[in-house]
Amino acid sequence: QKEVEQNSGPLSVPEGAIASLNCTYSDRGSQSFFWYRQYSGKSPELIMFIYSNGDKEDGRFTAQLNKASQYVSLLIRDSQPSDSATYLCAVKTSYDKVIFGPGTSLSVIP
Amino acid sequence: DAGVIQSPRHEVTEMGQEVTLRCKPISGHDYLFWYRQTMMRGLELLIYFNNNVPIDDSGMPEDRFSAKMPNASFSTLKIQPSEPRDSAVYFCASSFSGYQETQYFGPGTRLLVL
């Protein structure tokens, strides 16, 4: 089992819809959770991080963490074509290492 | 701040040649990371430093790879000898331990080994 797993996609949603991206992790002692966005040919950039159970909202983005079930999700409301990118989930494990998932490709259709 | 700076941005070399990638982290950041990204394997952590000291190099694929951080503002990743399977995008990232360990990535070096 890989340490951090994501559906590779591509995930296609119409403009204005909610995009839901999911990530599961294997290390139950993981501490911090990050979502990065990577446009084609560019470097990853942080969108959000979440440290404790529950939801965290920042504009159109909401990160949800469920430690009991070991998954993290990212919701993008009112999706825009500019949101089309690969979204990388990253997890800081109990042994102090940040592991990136393979990423989910999102395409927002105008 | 200029962000993380990497050079060169593109490198084309022949198998067997030595390749040196360079990175300047964001001033004040005490962590520096080297990653490799390919379509097949995704984003892989190669090595990271804290206060210029290598902490975890378990991701370095083999002895052909080496990394140094002689001071807080400079790091190198060297591949000697290079092989075609080393072709990838190499990212350097830095972070400040006092701010949730968010990593800031450089623009990457696209390496092609022929």
PDB file of N, CA and C in Angstrom, chain B residues 21-79:
ATOM      1  N   LEU B  21      23.137  20.600 -10.456  1.00  0.00           N
ATOM      2  CA  LEU B  21      21.971  21.469 -10.336  1.00  0.00           C
ATOM      3  C   LEU B  21      22.165  22.343  -9.098  1.00  0.00           C
ATOM      4  N   ARG B  22      21.701  23.586  -9.190  1.00  0.00           N
ATOM      5  CA  ARG B  22      21.954  24.549  -8.123  1.00  0.00           C
ATOM      6  C   ARG B  22      20.666  25.131  -7.584  1.00  0.00           C
ATOM      7  N   CYS B  23      20.707  25.487  -6.331  1.00  0.00           N
ATOM      8  CA  CYS B  23      19.514  26.025  -5.681  1.00  0.00           C
ATOM      9  C   CYS B  23      19.891  27.077  -4.649  1.00  0.00           C
ATOM     10  N   LYS B  24      19.141  28.162  -4.662  1.00  0.00           N
ATOM     11  CA  LYS B  24      19.258  29.188  -3.626  1.00  0.00           C
ATOM     12  C   LYS B  24      17.913  29.268  -2.922  1.00  0.00           C
ATOM     13  N   PRO B  25      17.845  28.893  -1.642  1.00  0.00           N
ATOM     14  CA  PRO B  25      16.554  28.919  -0.939  1.00  0.00           C
ATOM     15  C   PRO B  25      16.135  30.340  -0.578  1.00  0.00           C
ATOM     16  N   ILE B  26      14.928  30.469  -0.108  1.00  0.00           N
ATOM     17  CA  ILE B  26      14.438  31.745   0.386  1.00  0.00           C
ATOM     18  C   ILE B  26      15.200  32.121   1.650  1.00  0.00           C
ATOM     19  N   SER B  27      15.629  33.354   1.722  1.00  0.00           N
ATOM     20  CA  SER B  27      16.400  33.810   2.866  1.00  0.00           C
ATOM     21  C   SER B  27      15.615  33.612   4.167  1.00  0.00           C
ATOM     22  N   GLY B  28      16.279  33.026   5.156  1.00  0.00           N
ATOM     23  CA  GLY B  28      15.630  32.796   6.440  1.00  0.00           C
ATOM     24  C   GLY B  28      15.020  31.417   6.596  1.00  0.00           C
ATOM     25  N   HIS B  29      14.871  30.711   5.488  1.00  0.00           N
ATOM     26  CA  HIS B  29      14.340  29.352   5.579  1.00  0.00           C
ATOM     27  C   HIS B  29      15.426  28.404   6.050  1.00  0.00           C
ATOM     28  N   ASP B  30      15.043  27.475   6.948  1.00  0.00           N
ATOM     29  CA  ASP B  30      16.046  26.585   7.523  1.00  0.00           C
ATOM     30  C   ASP B  30      15.946  25.154   7.014  1.00  0.00           C
ATOM     31  N   TYR B  31      14.961  24.890   6.161  1.00  0.00           N
ATOM     32  CA  TYR B  31      14.866  23.570   5.542  1.00  0.00           C
ATOM     33  C   TYR B  31      15.032  23.725   4.029  1.00  0.00           C
ATOM     34  N   LEU B  32      15.718  22.760   3.436  1.00  0.00           N
ATOM     35  CA  LEU B  32      15.854  22.726   1.979  1.00  0.00           C
ATOM     36  C   LEU B  32      15.631  21.294   1.507  1.00  0.00           C
ATOM     37  N   PHE B  33      14.851  21.167   0.445  1.00  0.00           N
ATOM     38  CA  PHE B  33      14.454  19.862  -0.077  1.00  0.00           C
ATOM     39  C   PHE B  33      14.828  19.760  -1.557  1.00  0.00           C
ATOM     40  N   TRP B  34      15.245  18.578  -1.958  1.00  0.00           N
ATOM     41  CA  TRP B  34      15.428  18.267  -3.374  1.00  0.00           C
ATOM     42  C   TRP B  34      14.426  17.175  -3.761  1.00  0.00           C
ATOM     43  N   TYR B  35      13.658  17.441  -4.840  1.00  0.00           N
ATOM     44  CA  TYR B  35      12.674  16.495  -5.348  1.00  0.00           C
ATOM     45  C   TYR B  35      12.977  16.182  -6.807  1.00  0.00           C
ATOM     46  N   ARG B  36      12.475  15.033  -7.229  1.00  0.00           N
ATOM     47  CA  ARG B  36      12.505  14.656  -8.639  1.00  0.00           C
ATOM     48  C   ARG B  36      11.064  14.326  -9.041  1.00  0.00           C
ATOM     49  N   GLN B  37      10.652  14.802 -10.202  1.00  0.00           N
ATOM     50  CA  GLN B  37       9.302  14.518 -10.671  1.00  0.00           C
ATOM     51  C   GLN B  37       9.323  13.918 -12.066  1.00  0.00           C
ATOM     52  N   THR B  38       8.667  12.787 -12.215  1.00  0.00           N
ATOM     53  CA  THR B  38       8.474  12.148 -13.512  1.00  0.00           C
ATOM     54  C   THR B  38       7.014  11.732 -13.632  1.00  0.00           C
ATOM     55  N   MET B  39       6.595  11.485 -14.847  1.00  0.00           N
ATOM     56  CA  MET B  39       5.214  11.037 -15.058  1.00  0.00           C
ATOM     57  C   MET B  39       4.976   9.697 -14.376  1.00  0.00           C
ATOM     58  N   MET B  40       5.971   8.832 -14.432  1.00  0.00           N
ATOM     59  CA  MET B  40       5.786   7.478 -13.908  1.00  0.00           C
ATOM     60  C   MET B  40       5.775   7.446 -12.381  1.00  0.00           C
ATOM     61  N   ARG B  41       6.645   8.214 -11.749  1.00  0.00           N
ATOM     62  CA  ARG B  41       6.866   8.087 -10.317  1.00  0.00           C
ATOM     63  C   ARG B  41       6.353   9.277  -9.515  1.00  0.00           C
ATOM     64  N   GLY B  42       5.862  10.304 -10.192  1.00  0.00           N
ATOM     65  CA  GLY B  42       5.351  11.462  -9.468  1.00  0.00           C
ATOM     66  C   GLY B  42       6.470  12.263  -8.834  1.00  0.00           C
ATOM     67  N   LEU B  43       6.144  12.905  -7.730  1.00  0.00           N
ATOM     68  CA  LEU B  43       7.087  13.771  -7.029  1.00  0.00           C
ATOM     69  C   LEU B  43       7.764  12.959  -5.923  1.00  0.00           C
ATOM     70  N   GLU B  44       9.059  12.810  -6.019  1.00  0.00           N
ATOM     71  CA  GLU B  44       9.808  11.996  -5.058  1.00  0.00           C
ATOM     72  C   GLU B  44      10.788  12.877  -4.292  1.00  0.00           C
ATOM     73  N   LEU B  45      10.796  12.737  -2.986  1.00  0.00           N
ATOM     74  CA  LEU B  45      11.784  13.439  -2.171  1.00  0.00           C
ATOM     75  C   LEU B  45      13.115  12.705  -2.256  1.00  0.00           C
ATOM     76  N   LEU B  46      14.148  13.416  -2.625  1.00  0.00           N
ATOM     77  CA  LEU B  46      15.479  12.810  -2.728  1.00  0.00           C
ATOM     78  C   LEU B  46      16.250  12.969  -1.430  1.00  0.00           C
ATOM     79  N   ILE B  47      16.295  14.191  -0.927  1.00  0.00           N
ATOM     80  CA  ILE B  47      17.078  14.495   0.271  1.00  0.00           C
ATOM     81  C   ILE B  47      16.580  15.812   0.843  1.00  0.00           C
ATOM     82  N   TYR B  48      16.718  15.981   2.157  1.00  0.00           N
ATOM     83  CA  TYR B  48      16.457  17.297   2.701  1.00  0.00           C
ATOM     84  C   TYR B  48      17.453  17.662   3.785  1.00  0.00           C
ATOM     85  N   PHE B  49      17.659  18.951   3.941  1.00  0.00           N
ATOM     86  CA  PHE B  49      18.613  19.521   4.880  1.00  0.00           C
ATOM     87  C   PHE B  49      17.865  20.384   5.903  1.00  0.00           C
ATOM     88  N   ASN B  50      18.415  20.402   7.101  1.00  0.00           N
ATOM     89  CA  ASN B  50      17.958  21.334   8.119  1.00  0.00           C
ATOM     90  C   ASN B  50      19.193  22.070   8.628  1.00  0.00           C
ATOM     91  N   ASN B  51      19.141  23.392   8.541  1.00  0.00           N
ATOM     92  CA  ASN B  51      20.314  24.184   8.950  1.00  0.00           C
ATOM     93  C   ASN B  51      21.604  23.660   8.315  1.00  0.00           C
ATOM     94  N   ASN B  52      21.521  23.384   7.020  1.00  0.00           N
ATOM     95  CA  ASN B  52      22.654  22.971   6.187  1.00  0.00           C
ATOM     96  C   ASN B  52      23.113  21.536   6.413  1.00  0.00           C
ATOM     97  N   VAL B  53      22.486  20.821   7.306  1.00  0.00           N
ATOM     98  CA  VAL B  53      22.883  19.451   7.617  1.00  0.00           C
ATOM     99  C   VAL B  53      21.921  18.474   6.940  1.00  0.00           C
ATOM    100  N   PRO B  54      22.448  17.490   6.198  1.00  0.00           N
ATOM    101  CA  PRO B  54      21.535  16.507   5.582  1.00  0.00           C
ATOM    102  C   PRO B  54      20.857  15.667   6.654  1.00  0.00           C
ATOM    103  N   ILE B  55      19.532  15.608   6.594  1.00  0.00           N
ATOM    104  CA  ILE B  55      18.752  14.894   7.606  1.00  0.00           C
ATOM    105  C   ILE B  55      18.311  13.522   7.110  1.00  0.00           C
ATOM    106  N   ASP B  56      17.856  13.475   5.883  1.00  0.00           N
ATOM    107  CA  ASP B  56      17.324  12.228   5.335  1.00  0.00           C
ATOM    108  C   ASP B  56      17.672  12.158   3.858  1.00  0.00           C
ATOM    109  N   ASP B  57      18.527  11.218   3.520  1.00  0.00           N
ATOM    110  CA  ASP B  57      18.896  11.042   2.110  1.00  0.00           C
ATOM    111  C   ASP B  57      18.422   9.694   1.593  1.00  0.00           C
ATOM    112  N   SER B  58      17.440   9.131   2.247  1.00  0.00           N
ATOM    113  CA  SER B  58      16.980   7.795   1.868  1.00  0.00           C
ATOM    114  C   SER B  58      16.333   7.755   0.488  1.00  0.00           C
ATOM    115  N   GLY B  59      15.965   8.908  -0.016  1.00  0.00           N
ATOM    116  CA  GLY B  59      15.357   8.955  -1.332  1.00  0.00           C
ATOM    117  C   GLY B  59      16.352   9.071  -2.476  1.00  0.00           C
ATOM    118  N   MET B  60      17.596   9.262  -2.168  1.00  0.00           N
ATOM    119  CA  MET B  60      18.617   9.356  -3.211  1.00  0.00           C
ATOM    120  C   MET B  60      18.719   7.993  -3.884  1.00  0.00           C
ATOM    121  N   PRO B  61      18.522   7.949  -5.199  1.00  0.00           N
ATOM    122  CA  PRO B  61      18.376   6.649  -5.858  1.00  0.00           C
ATOM    123  C   PRO B  61      19.617   5.774  -5.803  1.00  0.00           C
ATOM    124  N   GLU B  62      20.754   6.329  -5.884  1.00  0.00           N
ATOM    125  CA  GLU B  62      21.967   5.516  -5.853  1.00  0.00           C
ATOM    126  C   GLU B  62      23.176   6.420  -5.669  1.00  0.00           C
ATOM    127  N   ASP B  63      24.337   5.781  -5.607  1.00  0.00           N
ATOM    128  CA  ASP B  63      25.560   6.530  -5.298  1.00  0.00           C
ATOM    129  C   ASP B  63      25.936   7.549  -6.360  1.00  0.00           C
ATOM    130  N   ARG B  64      25.317   7.479  -7.495  1.00  0.00           N
ATOM    131  CA  ARG B  64      25.623   8.465  -8.536  1.00  0.00           C
ATOM    132  C   ARG B  64      25.109   9.846  -8.160  1.00  0.00           C
ATOM    133  N   PHE B  65      24.185   9.877  -7.213  1.00  0.00           N
ATOM    134  CA  PHE B  65      23.590  11.136  -6.772  1.00  0.00           C
ATOM    135  C   PHE B  65      24.246  11.602  -5.473  1.00  0.00           C
ATOM    136  N   SER B  66      24.558  12.887  -5.413  1.00  0.00           N
ATOM    137  CA  SER B  66      25.075  13.462  -4.177  1.00  0.00           C
ATOM    138  C   SER B  66      24.550  14.889  -4.051  1.00  0.00           C
ATOM    139  N   ALA B  67      24.404  15.341  -2.815  1.00  0.00           N
ATOM    140  CA  ALA B  67      23.917  16.699  -2.571  1.00  0.00           C
ATOM    141  C   ALA B  67      24.720  17.324  -1.453  1.00  0.00           C
ATOM    142  N   LYS B  68      24.912  18.631  -1.577  1.00  0.00           N
ATOM    143  CA  LYS B  68      25.646  19.371  -0.566  1.00  0.00           C
ATOM    144  C   LYS B  68      24.930  20.674  -0.276  1.00  0.00           C
ATOM    145  N   MET B  69      25.174  21.179   0.912  1.00  0.00           N
ATOM    146  CA  MET B  69      24.663  22.503   1.270  1.00  0.00           C
ATOM    147  C   MET B  69      25.760  23.186   2.082  1.00  0.00           C
ATOM    148  N   PRO B  70      26.684  23.836   1.425  1.00  0.00           N
ATOM    149  CA  PRO B  70      27.831  24.427   2.112  1.00  0.00           C
ATOM    150  C   PRO B  70      27.481  25.617   2.996  1.00  0.00           C
ATOM    151  N   ASN B  71      26.369  26.280   2.684  1.00  0.00           N
ATOM    152  CA  ASN B  71      25.934  27.392   3.535  1.00  0.00           C
ATOM    153  C   ASN B  71      24.423  27.551   3.407  1.00  0.00           C
ATOM    154  N   ALA B  72      23.872  28.473   4.161  1.00  0.00           N
ATOM    155  CA  ALA B  72      22.415  28.606   4.241  1.00  0.00           C
ATOM    156  C   ALA B  72      21.779  29.104   2.954  1.00  0.00           C
ATOM    157  N   SER B  73      22.579  29.596   2.019  1.00  0.00           N
ATOM    158  CA  SER B  73      21.993  30.194   0.824  1.00  0.00           C
ATOM    159  C   SER B  73      22.327  29.441  -0.460  1.00  0.00           C
ATOM    160  N   PHE B  74      22.851  28.224  -0.341  1.00  0.00           N
ATOM    161  CA  PHE B  74      23.241  27.530  -1.568  1.00  0.00           C
ATOM    162  C   PHE B  74      23.272  26.020  -1.361  1.00  0.00           C
ATOM    163  N   SER B  75      22.761  25.311  -2.368  1.00  0.00           N
ATOM    164  CA  SER B  75      22.823  23.856  -2.348  1.00  0.00           C
ATOM    165  C   SER B  75      23.021  23.351  -3.769  1.00  0.00           C
ATOM    166  N   THR B  76      23.668  22.195  -3.875  1.00  0.00           N
ATOM    167  CA  THR B  76      23.846  21.568  -5.176  1.00  0.00           C
ATOM    168  C   THR B  76      23.398  20.122  -5.123  1.00  0.00           C
ATOM    169  N   LEU B  77      22.911  19.655  -6.259  1.00  0.00           N
ATOM    170  CA  LEU B  77      22.598  18.244  -6.469  1.00  0.00           C
ATOM    171  C   LEU B  77      23.412  17.806  -7.673  1.00  0.00           C
ATOM    172  N   LYS B  78      24.234  16.789  -7.475  1.00  0.00           N
ATOM    173  CA  LYS B  78      25.125  16.360  -8.530  1.00  0.00           C
ATOM    174  C   LYS B  78      24.806  14.931  -8.932  1.00  0.00           C
ATOM    175  N   ILE B  79      24.858  14.693 -10.218  1.00  0.00           N
ATOM    176  CA  ILE B  79      24.671  13.345 -10.755  1.00  0.00           C
ATOM    177  C   ILE B  79      25.916  13.012 -11.573  1.00  0.00           C
TER     178      ILE B  79
END
